[in-house]
């Protein structure tokens, strides 16, 4: 399936076949593809928890307004955005940038200052937006790639973020931009048509 077809075919699926499992290797592949998402300064401020165990899915469903798809999908991915990725990853990224020829060692200082100026201190709103924005790109690529591999997904933000953090040991400073159900659709399901505002209502060509 080409990328255009995958984008056109992707739907938020409510009807997963709970008997069909997505192999770990496939999920691994999807996450590798997702991690090719662009990110600011290549800081990659994302982490993922793959929830497959039936009891853990049940617990996650309790945190997600009881949505049945959380338990019925083969796996649910908890996407986690880390505002602390600047402190955690910047030096490693700069090392790689120098090693791969993207910058000279003397460029490190200027880039470090620019990153801190752009994204502010660790607890700032700017940092939270930075982390959530980049992690959402990651999640979107995973969904398109899943479609390309014949799988279905459903993104959700109908959940209690604090409850998920507590249940899955995610630290308070992190953000969960979305969770995504992943699996195969049940046989015989007819999806309702989708609706979007026309481009002329949402875009301006200048
Ligand atoms: C960030 C995000 C959060 C969403 N949260 C939920 C949710 O909690 N429950 C749900 O049933 N659908 C949720 N949706 C799915 C949307 O309702 C769905 O994508 C939209 O209606 C368009 O349908 P389509 O994806 O099939 O084109 C969410 C979608 C996104 C992108």
mmCIF file of C-alpha atoms and ligand atoms in Angstrom:
data_model
loop_
_atom_site.group_PDB
_atom_site.id
_atom_site.type_symbol
_atom_site.label_atom_id
_atom_site.label_comp_id
_atom_site.label_asym_id
_atom_site.label_seq_id
_atom_site.Cartn_x
_atom_site.Cartn_y
_atom_site.Cartn_z
ATOM 1 C CA UNK A 1 0.000 0.000 0.000
ATOM 2 C CA UNK A 2 1.423 3.395 -0.847
ATOM 3 C CA UNK A 3 1.408 6.240 1.634
ATOM 4 C CA UNK A 4 -1.491 8.109 -0.030
ATOM 5 C CA UNK A 5 -3.685 5.020 0.150
ATOM 6 C CA UNK A 6 -2.691 4.412 3.783
ATOM 7 C CA UNK A 7 -3.677 7.987 4.699
ATOM 8 C CA UNK A 8 -6.985 7.647 2.875
ATOM 9 C CA UNK A 9 -7.810 4.260 4.409
ATOM 10 C CA UNK A 10 -6.903 5.013 8.020
ATOM 11 C CA UNK A 11 -9.916 5.296 10.280
ATOM 12 C CA UNK A 12 -10.366 5.459 14.030
ATOM 13 C CA UNK A 13 -11.554 1.903 14.560
ATOM 14 C CA UNK A 14 -13.934 0.943 17.353
ATOM 15 C CA UNK A 15 -14.328 -2.707 16.394
ATOM 16 C CA UNK A 16 -11.175 -4.730 16.963
ATOM 17 C CA UNK A 17 -10.962 -8.493 16.576
ATOM 18 C CA UNK A 18 -9.736 -9.457 20.040
ATOM 19 C CA UNK A 19 -8.769 -12.924 18.801
ATOM 20 C CA UNK A 20 -6.140 -11.579 16.393
ATOM 21 C CA UNK A 21 -2.780 -10.690 17.856
ATOM 22 C CA UNK A 22 -0.269 -8.296 16.333
ATOM 23 C CA UNK A 23 3.188 -9.917 16.629
ATOM 24 C CA UNK A 24 5.813 -8.119 18.713
ATOM 25 C CA UNK A 25 8.100 -7.910 15.657
ATOM 26 C CA UNK A 26 5.421 -5.928 13.816
ATOM 27 C CA UNK A 27 5.045 -3.515 16.737
ATOM 28 C CA UNK A 28 8.824 -3.211 16.886
ATOM 29 C CA UNK A 29 8.840 -2.340 13.166
ATOM 30 C CA UNK A 30 6.087 0.254 13.661
ATOM 31 C CA UNK A 31 8.022 1.913 16.460
ATOM 32 C CA UNK A 32 11.187 1.962 14.354
ATOM 33 C CA UNK A 33 9.201 3.696 11.595
ATOM 34 C CA UNK A 34 7.605 6.076 14.114
ATOM 35 C CA UNK A 35 10.994 7.044 15.439
ATOM 36 C CA UNK A 36 11.870 8.319 11.955
ATOM 37 C CA UNK A 37 9.465 11.191 12.703
ATOM 38 C CA UNK A 38 11.076 14.604 12.595
ATOM 39 C CA UNK A 39 11.671 16.322 15.943
ATOM 40 C CA UNK A 40 12.929 19.725 17.009
ATOM 41 C CA UNK A 41 16.752 19.650 16.989
ATOM 42 C CA UNK A 42 16.304 15.876 16.605
ATOM 43 C CA UNK A 43 15.711 15.746 20.370
ATOM 44 C CA UNK A 44 13.252 12.824 20.073
ATOM 45 C CA UNK A 45 11.349 13.631 23.265
ATOM 46 C CA UNK A 46 9.230 10.470 23.175
ATOM 47 C CA UNK A 47 8.792 7.142 24.888
ATOM 48 C CA UNK A 48 6.214 4.404 24.361
ATOM 49 C CA UNK A 49 4.707 1.751 26.603
ATOM 50 C CA UNK A 50 3.211 -1.158 24.642
ATOM 51 C CA UNK A 51 0.346 -2.654 26.629
ATOM 52 C CA UNK A 52 -0.492 -6.210 25.541
ATOM 53 C CA UNK A 53 -1.136 -8.139 28.728
ATOM 54 C CA UNK A 54 -4.934 -8.627 29.212
ATOM 55 C CA UNK A 55 -4.838 -7.527 32.865
ATOM 56 C CA UNK A 56 -2.797 -4.432 32.043
ATOM 57 C CA UNK A 57 -5.197 -3.595 29.185
ATOM 58 C CA UNK A 58 -8.102 -3.970 31.642
ATOM 59 C CA UNK A 59 -6.372 -1.540 34.000
ATOM 60 C CA UNK A 60 -5.709 0.865 31.126
ATOM 61 C CA UNK A 61 -9.351 0.650 30.047
ATOM 62 C CA UNK A 62 -10.395 1.709 33.560
ATOM 63 C CA UNK A 63 -8.202 4.813 33.119
ATOM 64 C CA UNK A 64 -9.675 5.476 29.644
ATOM 65 C CA UNK A 65 -13.352 6.075 30.404
ATOM 66 C CA UNK A 66 -14.012 2.346 30.076
ATOM 67 C CA UNK A 67 -13.606 2.454 26.273
ATOM 68 C CA UNK A 68 -14.017 -1.186 25.099
ATOM 69 C CA UNK A 69 -11.434 -0.870 22.300
ATOM 70 C CA UNK A 70 -8.699 -0.510 24.905
ATOM 71 C CA UNK A 71 -9.330 -4.100 25.960
ATOM 72 C CA UNK A 72 -10.363 -5.483 22.560
ATOM 73 C CA UNK A 73 -7.386 -4.220 20.532
ATOM 74 C CA UNK A 74 -4.344 -6.478 20.401
ATOM 75 C CA UNK A 75 -2.162 -3.766 21.914
ATOM 76 C CA UNK A 76 -2.511 -0.214 23.143
ATOM 77 C CA UNK A 77 0.426 2.152 22.829
ATOM 78 C CA UNK A 78 0.864 4.787 25.508
ATOM 79 C CA UNK A 79 2.752 7.661 23.888
ATOM 80 C CA UNK A 80 4.755 9.620 26.444
ATOM 81 C CA UNK A 81 6.254 13.048 25.842
ATOM 82 C CA UNK A 82 9.255 14.066 27.913
ATOM 83 C CA UNK A 83 9.753 17.812 28.483
ATOM 84 C CA UNK A 84 13.095 16.859 30.078
ATOM 85 C CA UNK A 85 14.406 15.505 26.754
ATOM 86 C CA UNK A 86 16.448 18.696 26.391
ATOM 87 C CA UNK A 87 18.519 17.843 29.490
ATOM 88 C CA UNK A 88 18.427 14.121 28.720
ATOM 89 C CA UNK A 89 19.258 14.085 25.013
ATOM 90 C CA UNK A 90 20.840 17.350 23.892
ATOM 91 C CA UNK A 91 24.478 16.434 24.614
ATOM 92 C CA UNK A 92 24.082 13.043 22.927
ATOM 93 C CA UNK A 93 22.459 14.676 19.888
ATOM 94 C CA UNK A 94 25.220 17.275 19.662
ATOM 95 C CA UNK A 95 27.864 14.501 19.866
ATOM 96 C CA UNK A 96 26.154 12.741 16.956
ATOM 97 C CA UNK A 97 25.814 15.986 15.008
ATOM 98 C CA UNK A 98 29.564 16.542 15.292
ATOM 99 C CA UNK A 99 30.370 12.881 14.552
ATOM 100 C CA UNK A 100 28.135 12.772 11.456
ATOM 101 C CA UNK A 101 29.353 16.106 10.135
ATOM 102 C CA UNK A 102 26.241 18.233 10.763
ATOM 103 C CA UNK A 103 28.195 20.698 12.880
ATOM 104 C CA UNK A 104 31.664 21.623 14.036
ATOM 105 C CA UNK A 105 32.461 21.226 17.764
ATOM 106 C CA UNK A 106 32.449 25.002 18.134
ATOM 107 C CA UNK A 107 28.781 25.026 17.089
ATOM 108 C CA UNK A 108 27.661 23.171 20.247
ATOM 109 C CA UNK A 109 27.493 26.192 22.513
ATOM 110 C CA UNK A 110 25.328 28.260 20.151
ATOM 111 C CA UNK A 111 22.886 25.400 19.545
ATOM 112 C CA UNK A 112 22.606 24.692 23.270
ATOM 113 C CA UNK A 113 21.778 28.331 23.944
ATOM 114 C CA UNK A 114 19.242 28.387 21.111
ATOM 115 C CA UNK A 115 17.450 25.277 22.407
ATOM 116 C CA UNK A 116 17.199 26.682 25.942
ATOM 117 C CA UNK A 117 16.018 30.047 24.626
ATOM 118 C CA UNK A 118 13.377 28.476 22.395
ATOM 119 C CA UNK A 119 11.985 25.958 24.862
ATOM 120 C CA UNK A 120 12.570 27.660 28.208
ATOM 121 C CA UNK A 121 12.968 25.957 31.564
ATOM 122 C CA UNK A 122 11.998 22.326 32.083
ATOM 123 C CA UNK A 123 8.676 23.053 33.818
ATOM 124 C CA UNK A 124 7.546 25.728 31.317
ATOM 125 C CA UNK A 125 4.509 25.523 29.060
ATOM 126 C CA UNK A 126 6.835 25.911 26.055
ATOM 127 C CA UNK A 127 8.611 22.718 27.081
ATOM 128 C CA UNK A 128 5.358 20.830 27.438
ATOM 129 C CA UNK A 129 4.200 21.968 24.003
ATOM 130 C CA UNK A 130 7.582 21.053 22.494
ATOM 131 C CA UNK A 131 7.409 17.532 23.922
ATOM 132 C CA UNK A 132 3.740 16.867 23.144
ATOM 133 C CA UNK A 133 3.984 18.258 19.597
ATOM 134 C CA UNK A 134 6.925 16.092 18.619
ATOM 135 C CA UNK A 135 5.473 12.983 20.223
ATOM 136 C CA UNK A 136 2.219 13.501 18.309
ATOM 137 C CA UNK A 137 4.214 13.391 15.052
ATOM 138 C CA UNK A 138 5.689 10.076 16.204
ATOM 139 C CA UNK A 139 2.220 8.691 16.962
ATOM 140 C CA UNK A 140 0.830 9.809 13.594
ATOM 141 C CA UNK A 141 3.594 8.041 11.688
ATOM 142 C CA UNK A 142 2.940 4.870 13.678
ATOM 143 C CA UNK A 143 -0.743 5.041 12.688
ATOM 144 C CA UNK A 144 -0.027 5.554 8.984
ATOM 145 C CA UNK A 145 2.614 2.819 9.017
ATOM 146 C CA UNK A 146 0.197 0.453 10.774
ATOM 147 C CA UNK A 147 -2.343 1.064 8.030
ATOM 148 C CA UNK A 148 0.333 0.364 5.454
ATOM 149 C CA UNK A 149 0.952 -2.997 7.094
ATOM 150 C CA UNK A 150 -2.765 -3.885 7.035
ATOM 151 C CA UNK A 151 -3.453 -3.024 10.678
ATOM 152 C CA UNK A 152 -5.999 -0.665 12.203
ATOM 153 C CA UNK A 153 -5.602 1.949 14.936
ATOM 154 C CA UNK A 154 -7.565 4.296 17.145
ATOM 155 C CA UNK A 155 -6.043 7.377 18.785
ATOM 156 C CA UNK A 156 -7.574 8.435 22.100
ATOM 157 C CA UNK A 157 -7.296 11.251 24.556
ATOM 158 C CA UNK A 158 -10.399 10.212 26.459
ATOM 159 C CA UNK A 159 -8.413 9.129 29.508
ATOM 160 C CA UNK A 160 -7.408 10.240 32.969
ATOM 161 C CA UNK A 161 -3.757 11.153 32.497
ATOM 162 C CA UNK A 162 -2.945 11.114 36.205
ATOM 163 C CA UNK A 163 -4.542 7.680 36.588
ATOM 164 C CA UNK A 164 -2.482 6.247 33.693
ATOM 165 C CA UNK A 165 0.711 7.743 35.123
ATOM 166 C CA UNK A 166 -0.007 6.153 38.496
ATOM 167 C CA UNK A 167 -1.029 2.786 37.050
ATOM 168 C CA UNK A 168 1.961 2.501 34.688
ATOM 169 C CA UNK A 169 4.670 4.171 36.771
ATOM 170 C CA UNK A 170 5.080 7.204 34.507
ATOM 171 C CA UNK A 171 6.653 10.165 36.270
ATOM 172 C CA UNK A 172 4.604 13.268 37.001
ATOM 173 C CA UNK A 173 6.695 15.592 34.780
ATOM 174 C CA UNK A 174 5.882 13.645 31.609
ATOM 175 C CA UNK A 175 2.855 14.120 29.327
ATOM 176 C CA UNK A 176 0.660 11.584 27.586
ATOM 177 C CA UNK A 177 -0.507 13.240 24.332
ATOM 178 C CA UNK A 178 -2.506 10.182 23.299
ATOM 179 C CA UNK A 179 -2.903 6.455 23.591
ATOM 180 C CA UNK A 180 -3.409 4.414 20.423
ATOM 181 C CA UNK A 181 -5.233 1.100 20.101
ATOM 182 C CA UNK A 182 -3.681 -1.232 17.530
ATOM 183 C CA UNK A 183 -5.000 -4.420 15.995
ATOM 184 C CA UNK A 184 -7.153 -5.991 13.309
ATOM 185 C CA UNK A 185 -10.738 -5.002 12.551
ATOM 186 C CA UNK A 186 -13.555 -7.468 13.238
ATOM 187 C CA UNK A 187 -15.132 -9.106 10.150
ATOM 188 C CA UNK A 188 -18.320 -7.649 8.685
ATOM 189 C CA UNK A 189 -18.041 -4.118 10.042
ATOM 190 C CA UNK A 190 -19.337 -1.269 7.871
ATOM 191 C CA UNK A 191 -17.841 2.042 8.910
ATOM 192 C CA UNK A 192 -19.914 5.197 8.675
ATOM 193 C CA UNK A 193 -18.692 7.739 6.096
ATOM 194 C CA UNK A 194 -16.239 10.316 7.363
ATOM 195 C CA UNK A 195 -16.655 14.051 7.379
ATOM 196 C CA UNK A 196 -14.059 16.795 6.954
ATOM 197 C CA UNK A 197 -14.275 20.536 6.419
ATOM 198 C CA UNK A 198 -13.307 21.397 2.837
ATOM 199 C CA UNK A 199 -9.800 22.752 2.313
ATOM 200 C CA UNK A 200 -11.204 26.113 1.214
ATOM 201 C CA UNK A 201 -12.625 26.554 4.738
ATOM 202 C CA UNK A 202 -9.410 25.730 6.571
ATOM 203 C CA UNK A 203 -6.606 26.978 4.345
ATOM 204 C CA UNK A 204 -5.473 30.287 2.970
ATOM 205 C CA UNK A 205 -3.210 30.458 -0.070
ATOM 206 C CA UNK A 206 -1.236 33.698 0.009
HETATM 207 C C1 LIG B 1 -5.803 13.117 19.698
HETATM 208 C C2 LIG B 1 -7.061 12.336 19.420
HETATM 209 C C3 LIG B 1 -7.836 11.892 20.476
HETATM 210 C C4 LIG B 1 -8.981 11.133 20.247
HETATM 211 N N1 LIG B 1 -9.651 10.615 21.333
HETATM 212 C C5 LIG B 1 -10.667 9.742 21.115
HETATM 213 C C6 LIG B 1 -11.241 9.043 22.214
HETATM 214 O O1 LIG B 1 -10.829 9.148 23.367
HETATM 215 N N2 LIG B 1 -12.280 8.194 21.953
HETATM 216 C C7 LIG B 1 -12.752 8.003 20.692
HETATM 217 O O2 LIG B 1 -13.693 7.213 20.519
HETATM 218 N N3 LIG B 1 -12.191 8.626 19.633
HETATM 219 C C8 LIG B 1 -11.150 9.463 19.804
HETATM 220 N N4 LIG B 1 -10.518 10.047 18.730
HETATM 221 C C9 LIG B 1 -10.916 9.666 17.362
HETATM 222 C C10 LIG B 1 -11.638 10.773 16.607
HETATM 223 O O3 LIG B 1 -12.952 10.900 17.071
HETATM 224 C C11 LIG B 1 -11.593 10.433 15.107
HETATM 225 O O4 LIG B 1 -10.250 10.398 14.696
HETATM 226 C C12 LIG B 1 -12.357 11.459 14.272
HETATM 227 O O5 LIG B 1 -13.732 11.402 14.558
HETATM 228 C C13 LIG B 1 -12.174 11.257 12.779
HETATM 229 O O6 LIG B 1 -12.472 9.935 12.376
HETATM 230 P P1 LIG B 1 -11.433 9.075 11.540
HETATM 231 O O7 LIG B 1 -10.165 9.017 12.367
HETATM 232 O O8 LIG B 1 -12.070 7.710 11.374
HETATM 233 O O9 LIG B 1 -11.198 9.744 10.230
HETATM 234 C C14 LIG B 1 -9.394 10.838 18.925
HETATM 235 C C15 LIG B 1 -8.609 11.324 17.854
HETATM 236 C C16 LIG B 1 -7.457 12.039 18.099
HETATM 237 C C17 LIG B 1 -6.604 12.492 16.938
#
